[in-house]
Amino acid sequence: MSSLFPTYARWNIEVDQAKGTILTATNGKEYLDFTAGIAVCNLGHCHETVVKAVQEQTEKLWHVSNLFHIPLQEEVATKLVAHSDGNYVFFCNSGAEANEAAIKLARKYTGKTKILTFKQSFHGRTFGSMSATGQEKIHEGFGPLLQEFSYLEYNNLSSVKAAMDENVAAVMLEVIQGEGGVNPGEASFIKGVEALCKEQDVLLIIDEVQTGVGRTGKPFGYQHYDISPDIITVAKGLGNGFPVGALIGKEKLVEAFGPGSHGSTFGGNPLAMAAAIATLNIALEDSFLAEVSEKGAYLVQQLEEKLGNVPFVKEVRGKGLMVGIECDGSVGDIVGDLREQGLLILVAGPTVIRILPPLTVTKEEIDKAVEMIAKACLVTN
């Protein structure tokens, strides 16, 4: 009998080890992993450079608290600022914590309390980030949520215009809704939201927890839309599996987060920073990002070619190596059957297959996965 709270519907797989795109169970069975720890291991499992950086850091320093200057924090922050529209960075341990920090910063800076988010969004499971999340299934059973969150229609600019008033501190959105179904934002919508925020003196928060660190073929997903957010949150791929999150904000916000205004005991600890800088030095290289874009386009092309005549499949969508397959019915059994065959993929809601391979995936591995997915969808059809 397990001593764990049953908060996860766990798969019947006991993991022993993993390398690159291959995960090996304790019974010796190997799996082609197109989940990457849910968009976390962007460089693949146990990437040599990241492993070496963390190993070396374990022998130097693990933790001293943020009362001290930690040079690696400055190095990672400089890298994040150089590849984004922000000027300052706050480090934490997860995407939910980064979004909590964003909510607090927006309220403190503006002196306002209302945050506009969107239906089918996902921003985390702490009370603030859960309240920002526009999915009832995430809210169920926890009683009254934090006040002053409004859930609008995604890709509907009119809903944003209608909700704008003098109490709005920020609009918070994902440029591609991940957990909500791999729903890309339309360019006119994303740019329209930015324009409204500027017009109304409202902050724009972009949640890059799943889309950041090269997942879409750019350092951050918002960079496909030619916008400049006030706050960017990032986690998942930032440490390639080591827990780390960050908030990136513009210069005007710095005085609102002065000493004592916010904190994190473990945020930005030396081990996390060692993993992050090793990851960023690879994942943010132009040549690496170009390969992600090329492989992402190839994945979508192959899926559309193999699934184009399957009535059960309605649409293939996404950006870079963040891809969803919208189907005309439940996909849970398909994902389960593929898992039994040795391919690990995810769902994003009941009717969407979600594909998140490591960014280091090869075209041969893409071909193998697409063939397996196509066969599974044909059988369902």
PDB file of N, CA, C and O in Angstrom, residues 114-123 127-136 138-139 143-154 156 159-160 163 172 177:
ATOM      1  N   LYS A 114      -7.879  43.677  -9.947  1.00  0.00           N
ATOM      2  CA  LYS A 114      -8.510  42.748 -10.877  1.00  0.00           C
ATOM      3  C   LYS A 114      -7.495  42.223 -11.903  1.00  0.00           C
ATOM      4  O   LYS A 114      -6.725  42.990 -12.480  1.00  0.00           O
ATOM      5  N   ILE A 115      -7.516  40.905 -12.138  1.00  0.00           N
ATOM      6  CA  ILE A 115      -6.675  40.264 -13.151  1.00  0.00           C
ATOM      7  C   ILE A 115      -7.590  39.575 -14.156  1.00  0.00           C
ATOM      8  O   ILE A 115      -8.458  38.782 -13.771  1.00  0.00           O
ATOM      9  N   LEU A 116      -7.412  39.866 -15.430  1.00  0.00           N
ATOM     10  CA  LEU A 116      -8.192  39.217 -16.479  1.00  0.00           C
ATOM     11  C   LEU A 116      -7.403  38.031 -17.022  1.00  0.00           C
ATOM     12  O   LEU A 116      -6.260  38.176 -17.456  1.00  0.00           O
ATOM     13  N   THR A 117      -8.012  36.848 -16.977  1.00  0.00           N
ATOM     14  CA  THR A 117      -7.409  35.648 -17.563  1.00  0.00           C
ATOM     15  C   THR A 117      -8.432  35.029 -18.507  1.00  0.00           C
ATOM     16  O   THR A 117      -9.427  35.648 -18.850  1.00  0.00           O
ATOM     17  N   PHE A 118      -8.210  33.782 -18.934  1.00  0.00           N
ATOM     18  CA  PHE A 118      -9.035  33.227 -20.007  1.00  0.00           C
ATOM     19  C   PHE A 118      -9.509  31.817 -19.699  1.00  0.00           C
ATOM     20  O   PHE A 118      -8.825  31.052 -19.014  1.00  0.00           O
ATOM     21  N   LYS A 119     -10.673  31.497 -20.231  1.00  0.00           N
ATOM     22  CA  LYS A 119     -11.199  30.149 -20.114  1.00  0.00           C
ATOM     23  C   LYS A 119     -10.231  29.161 -20.764  1.00  0.00           C
ATOM     24  O   LYS A 119      -9.631  29.450 -21.792  1.00  0.00           O
ATOM     25  N   GLN A 120     -10.100  28.020 -20.154  1.00  0.00           N
ATOM     26  CA  GLN A 120      -9.194  26.942 -20.577  1.00  0.00           C
ATOM     27  C   GLN A 120      -7.723  27.256 -20.308  1.00  0.00           C
ATOM     28  O   GLN A 120      -6.841  26.519 -20.744  1.00  0.00           O
ATOM     29  N   SER A 121      -7.459  28.357 -19.603  1.00  0.00           N
ATOM     30  CA  SER A 121      -6.075  28.661 -19.233  1.00  0.00           C
ATOM     31  C   SER A 121      -5.633  27.751 -18.090  1.00  0.00           C
ATOM     32  O   SER A 121      -6.450  27.128 -17.409  1.00  0.00           O
ATOM     33  N   PHE A 122      -4.317  27.684 -17.894  1.00  0.00           N
ATOM     34  CA  PHE A 122      -3.764  26.978 -16.733  1.00  0.00           C
ATOM     35  C   PHE A 122      -2.539  27.743 -16.255  1.00  0.00           C
ATOM     36  O   PHE A 122      -1.595  27.950 -17.005  1.00  0.00           O
ATOM     37  N   HIS A 123      -2.578  28.140 -14.970  1.00  0.00           N
ATOM     38  CA  HIS A 123      -1.478  28.934 -14.426  1.00  0.00           C
ATOM     39  C   HIS A 123      -0.897  28.353 -13.135  1.00  0.00           C
ATOM     40  O   HIS A 123       0.030  28.940 -12.576  1.00  0.00           O
ATOM     41  N   PHE A 127      -3.099  28.779  -4.463  1.00  0.00           N
ATOM     42  CA  PHE A 127      -4.411  29.412  -4.443  1.00  0.00           C
ATOM     43  C   PHE A 127      -4.510  30.579  -5.408  1.00  0.00           C
ATOM     44  O   PHE A 127      -5.530  30.762  -6.079  1.00  0.00           O
ATOM     45  N   GLY A 128      -3.455  31.382  -5.506  1.00  0.00           N
ATOM     46  CA  GLY A 128      -3.493  32.492  -6.445  1.00  0.00           C
ATOM     47  C   GLY A 128      -3.473  32.039  -7.888  1.00  0.00           C
ATOM     48  O   GLY A 128      -4.302  32.462  -8.705  1.00  0.00           O
ATOM     49  N   SER A 129      -2.551  31.141  -8.216  1.00  0.00           N
ATOM     50  CA  SER A 129      -2.445  30.679  -9.602  1.00  0.00           C
ATOM     51  C   SER A 129      -3.627  29.809 -10.003  1.00  0.00           C
ATOM     52  O   SER A 129      -4.054  29.807 -11.161  1.00  0.00           O
ATOM     53  N   MET A 130      -4.203  29.079  -9.035  1.00  0.00           N
ATOM     54  CA  MET A 130      -5.418  28.304  -9.305  1.00  0.00           C
ATOM     55  C   MET A 130      -6.589  29.244  -9.572  1.00  0.00           C
ATOM     56  O   MET A 130      -7.418  28.984 -10.455  1.00  0.00           O
ATOM     57  N   SER A 131      -6.656  30.332  -8.832  1.00  0.00           N
ATOM     58  CA  SER A 131      -7.725  31.302  -9.053  1.00  0.00           C
ATOM     59  C   SER A 131      -7.587  31.975 -10.401  1.00  0.00           C
ATOM     60  O   SER A 131      -8.578  32.379 -11.009  1.00  0.00           O
ATOM     61  N   ALA A 132      -6.370  32.105 -10.889  1.00  0.00           N
ATOM     62  CA  ALA A 132      -6.131  32.678 -12.215  1.00  0.00           C
ATOM     63  C   ALA A 132      -6.480  31.704 -13.328  1.00  0.00           C
ATOM     64  O   ALA A 132      -6.727  32.115 -14.468  1.00  0.00           O
ATOM     65  N   THR A 133      -6.513  30.427 -13.025  1.00  0.00           N
ATOM     66  CA  THR A 133      -6.765  29.377 -14.017  1.00  0.00           C
ATOM     67  C   THR A 133      -8.246  29.323 -14.388  1.00  0.00           C
ATOM     68  O   THR A 133      -9.104  29.232 -13.521  1.00  0.00           O
ATOM     69  N   GLY A 134      -8.527  29.331 -15.681  1.00  0.00           N
ATOM     70  CA  GLY A 134      -9.910  29.353 -16.150  1.00  0.00           C
ATOM     71  C   GLY A 134     -10.480  27.987 -16.451  1.00  0.00           C
ATOM     72  O   GLY A 134     -11.040  27.770 -17.531  1.00  0.00           O
ATOM     73  N   GLN A 135     -10.342  27.039 -15.509  1.00  0.00           N
ATOM     74  CA  GLN A 135     -10.892  25.695 -15.686  1.00  0.00           C
ATOM     75  C   GLN A 135     -11.589  25.257 -14.398  1.00  0.00           C
ATOM     76  O   GLN A 135     -10.946  25.164 -13.341  1.00  0.00           O
ATOM     77  N   GLU A 136     -12.866  24.967 -14.492  1.00  0.00           N
ATOM     78  CA  GLU A 136     -13.634  24.602 -13.307  1.00  0.00           C
ATOM     79  C   GLU A 136     -13.115  23.333 -12.640  1.00  0.00           C
ATOM     80  O   GLU A 136     -13.157  23.199 -11.416  1.00  0.00           O
ATOM     81  N   ILE A 138     -10.195  22.421 -12.126  1.00  0.00           N
ATOM     82  CA  ILE A 138      -9.072  22.748 -11.241  1.00  0.00           C
ATOM     83  C   ILE A 138      -9.576  23.378  -9.943  1.00  0.00           C
ATOM     84  O   ILE A 138      -8.965  23.265  -8.888  1.00  0.00           O
ATOM     85  N   HIS A 139     -10.747  24.038  -9.997  1.00  0.00           N
ATOM     86  CA  HIS A 139     -11.296  24.758  -8.846  1.00  0.00           C
ATOM     87  C   HIS A 139     -12.115  23.878  -7.914  1.00  0.00           C
ATOM     88  O   HIS A 139     -12.265  24.208  -6.736  1.00  0.00           O
ATOM     89  N   GLY A 143     -13.617  25.414  -2.305  1.00  0.00           N
ATOM     90  CA  GLY A 143     -14.327  26.543  -1.738  1.00  0.00           C
ATOM     91  C   GLY A 143     -14.097  27.822  -2.515  1.00  0.00           C
ATOM     92  O   GLY A 143     -13.619  27.798  -3.651  1.00  0.00           O
ATOM     93  N   PRO A 144     -14.422  28.971  -1.889  1.00  0.00           N
ATOM     94  CA  PRO A 144     -14.283  30.249  -2.604  1.00  0.00           C
ATOM     95  C   PRO A 144     -12.854  30.506  -3.049  1.00  0.00           C
ATOM     96  O   PRO A 144     -11.901  30.309  -2.288  1.00  0.00           O
ATOM     97  N   LEU A 145     -12.706  30.922  -4.282  1.00  0.00           N
ATOM     98  CA  LEU A 145     -11.392  31.260  -4.817  1.00  0.00           C
ATOM     99  C   LEU A 145     -11.026  32.683  -4.428  1.00  0.00           C
ATOM    100  O   LEU A 145     -11.833  33.424  -3.860  1.00  0.00           O
ATOM    101  N   LEU A 146      -9.797  33.088  -4.727  1.00  0.00           N
ATOM    102  CA  LEU A 146      -9.424  34.480  -4.528  1.00  0.00           C
ATOM    103  C   LEU A 146     -10.280  35.353  -5.447  1.00  0.00           C
ATOM    104  O   LEU A 146     -10.563  34.985  -6.588  1.00  0.00           O
ATOM    105  N   GLN A 147     -10.670  36.484  -4.940  1.00  0.00           N
ATOM    106  CA  GLN A 147     -11.526  37.371  -5.713  1.00  0.00           C
ATOM    107  C   GLN A 147     -10.731  38.140  -6.765  1.00  0.00           C
ATOM    108  O   GLN A 147      -9.510  38.120  -6.782  1.00  0.00           O
ATOM    109  N   GLU A 148     -11.487  38.784  -7.659  1.00  0.00           N
ATOM    110  CA  GLU A 148     -10.937  39.716  -8.644  1.00  0.00           C
ATOM    111  C   GLU A 148     -10.248  39.044  -9.833  1.00  0.00           C
ATOM    112  O   GLU A 148      -9.374  39.624 -10.454  1.00  0.00           O
ATOM    113  N   PHE A 149     -10.646  37.812 -10.157  1.00  0.00           N
ATOM    114  CA  PHE A 149     -10.215  37.177 -11.403  1.00  0.00           C
ATOM    115  C   PHE A 149     -11.432  37.012 -12.311  1.00  0.00           C
ATOM    116  O   PHE A 149     -12.485  36.562 -11.864  1.00  0.00           O
ATOM    117  N   SER A 150     -11.276  37.382 -13.566  1.00  0.00           N
ATOM    118  CA  SER A 150     -12.348  37.221 -14.554  1.00  0.00           C
ATOM    119  C   SER A 150     -11.843  36.340 -15.675  1.00  0.00           C
ATOM    120  O   SER A 150     -10.714  36.519 -16.165  1.00  0.00           O
ATOM    121  N   TYR A 151     -12.664  35.384 -16.116  1.00  0.00           N
ATOM    122  CA  TYR A 151     -12.268  34.423 -17.153  1.00  0.00           C
ATOM    123  C   TYR A 151     -12.962  34.794 -18.460  1.00  0.00           C
ATOM    124  O   TYR A 151     -14.183  34.690 -18.576  1.00  0.00           O
ATOM    125  N   LEU A 152     -12.177  35.193 -19.442  1.00  0.00           N
ATOM    126  CA  LEU A 152     -12.699  35.693 -20.703  1.00  0.00           C
ATOM    127  C   LEU A 152     -12.565  34.637 -21.798  1.00  0.00           C
ATOM    128  O   LEU A 152     -11.940  33.595 -21.603  1.00  0.00           O
ATOM    129  N   GLU A 153     -13.166  34.926 -22.949  1.00  0.00           N
ATOM    130  CA  GLU A 153     -13.082  34.017 -24.085  1.00  0.00           C
ATOM    131  C   GLU A 153     -11.735  34.210 -24.795  1.00  0.00           C
ATOM    132  O   GLU A 153     -11.408  35.313 -25.221  1.00  0.00           O
ATOM    133  N   TYR A 154     -10.980  33.119 -24.897  1.00  0.00           N
ATOM    134  CA  TYR A 154      -9.682  33.176 -25.583  1.00  0.00           C
ATOM    135  C   TYR A 154      -9.889  33.415 -27.075  1.00  0.00           C
ATOM    136  O   TYR A 154     -10.844  32.934 -27.671  1.00  0.00           O
ATOM    137  N   ASN A 156     -10.843  36.073 -28.400  1.00  0.00           N
ATOM    138  CA  ASN A 156     -12.008  36.936 -28.575  1.00  0.00           C
ATOM    139  C   ASN A 156     -11.674  38.299 -27.965  1.00  0.00           C
ATOM    140  O   ASN A 156     -11.806  38.515 -26.757  1.00  0.00           O
ATOM    141  N   SER A 159     -14.271  40.310 -25.849  1.00  0.00           N
ATOM    142  CA  SER A 159     -14.479  39.962 -24.443  1.00  0.00           C
ATOM    143  C   SER A 159     -13.499  40.710 -23.551  1.00  0.00           C
ATOM    144  O   SER A 159     -13.818  41.050 -22.405  1.00  0.00           O
ATOM    145  N   VAL A 160     -12.298  40.968 -24.068  1.00  0.00           N
ATOM    146  CA  VAL A 160     -11.302  41.721 -23.296  1.00  0.00           C
ATOM    147  C   VAL A 160     -11.716  43.190 -23.201  1.00  0.00           C
ATOM    148  O   VAL A 160     -11.652  43.801 -22.129  1.00  0.00           O
ATOM    149  N   ALA A 163     -14.368  43.761 -20.641  1.00  0.00           N
ATOM    150  CA  ALA A 163     -13.993  43.544 -19.243  1.00  0.00           C
ATOM    151  C   ALA A 163     -13.069  44.628 -18.698  1.00  0.00           C
ATOM    152  O   ALA A 163     -12.849  44.715 -17.486  1.00  0.00           O
ATOM    153  N   MET A 172      -3.524  38.414 -18.062  1.00  0.00           N
ATOM    154  CA  MET A 172      -2.581  37.298 -17.942  1.00  0.00           C
ATOM    155  C   MET A 172      -2.981  36.217 -18.932  1.00  0.00           C
ATOM    156  O   MET A 172      -4.111  35.738 -18.901  1.00  0.00           O
ATOM    157  N   GLN A 177      -2.262  27.994 -25.258  1.00  0.00           N
ATOM    158  CA  GLN A 177      -2.796  27.339 -24.067  1.00  0.00           C
ATOM    159  C   GLN A 177      -2.396  25.864 -24.099  1.00  0.00           C
ATOM    160  O   GLN A 177      -2.813  25.118 -24.981  1.00  0.00           O
TER     161      GLN A 177
END
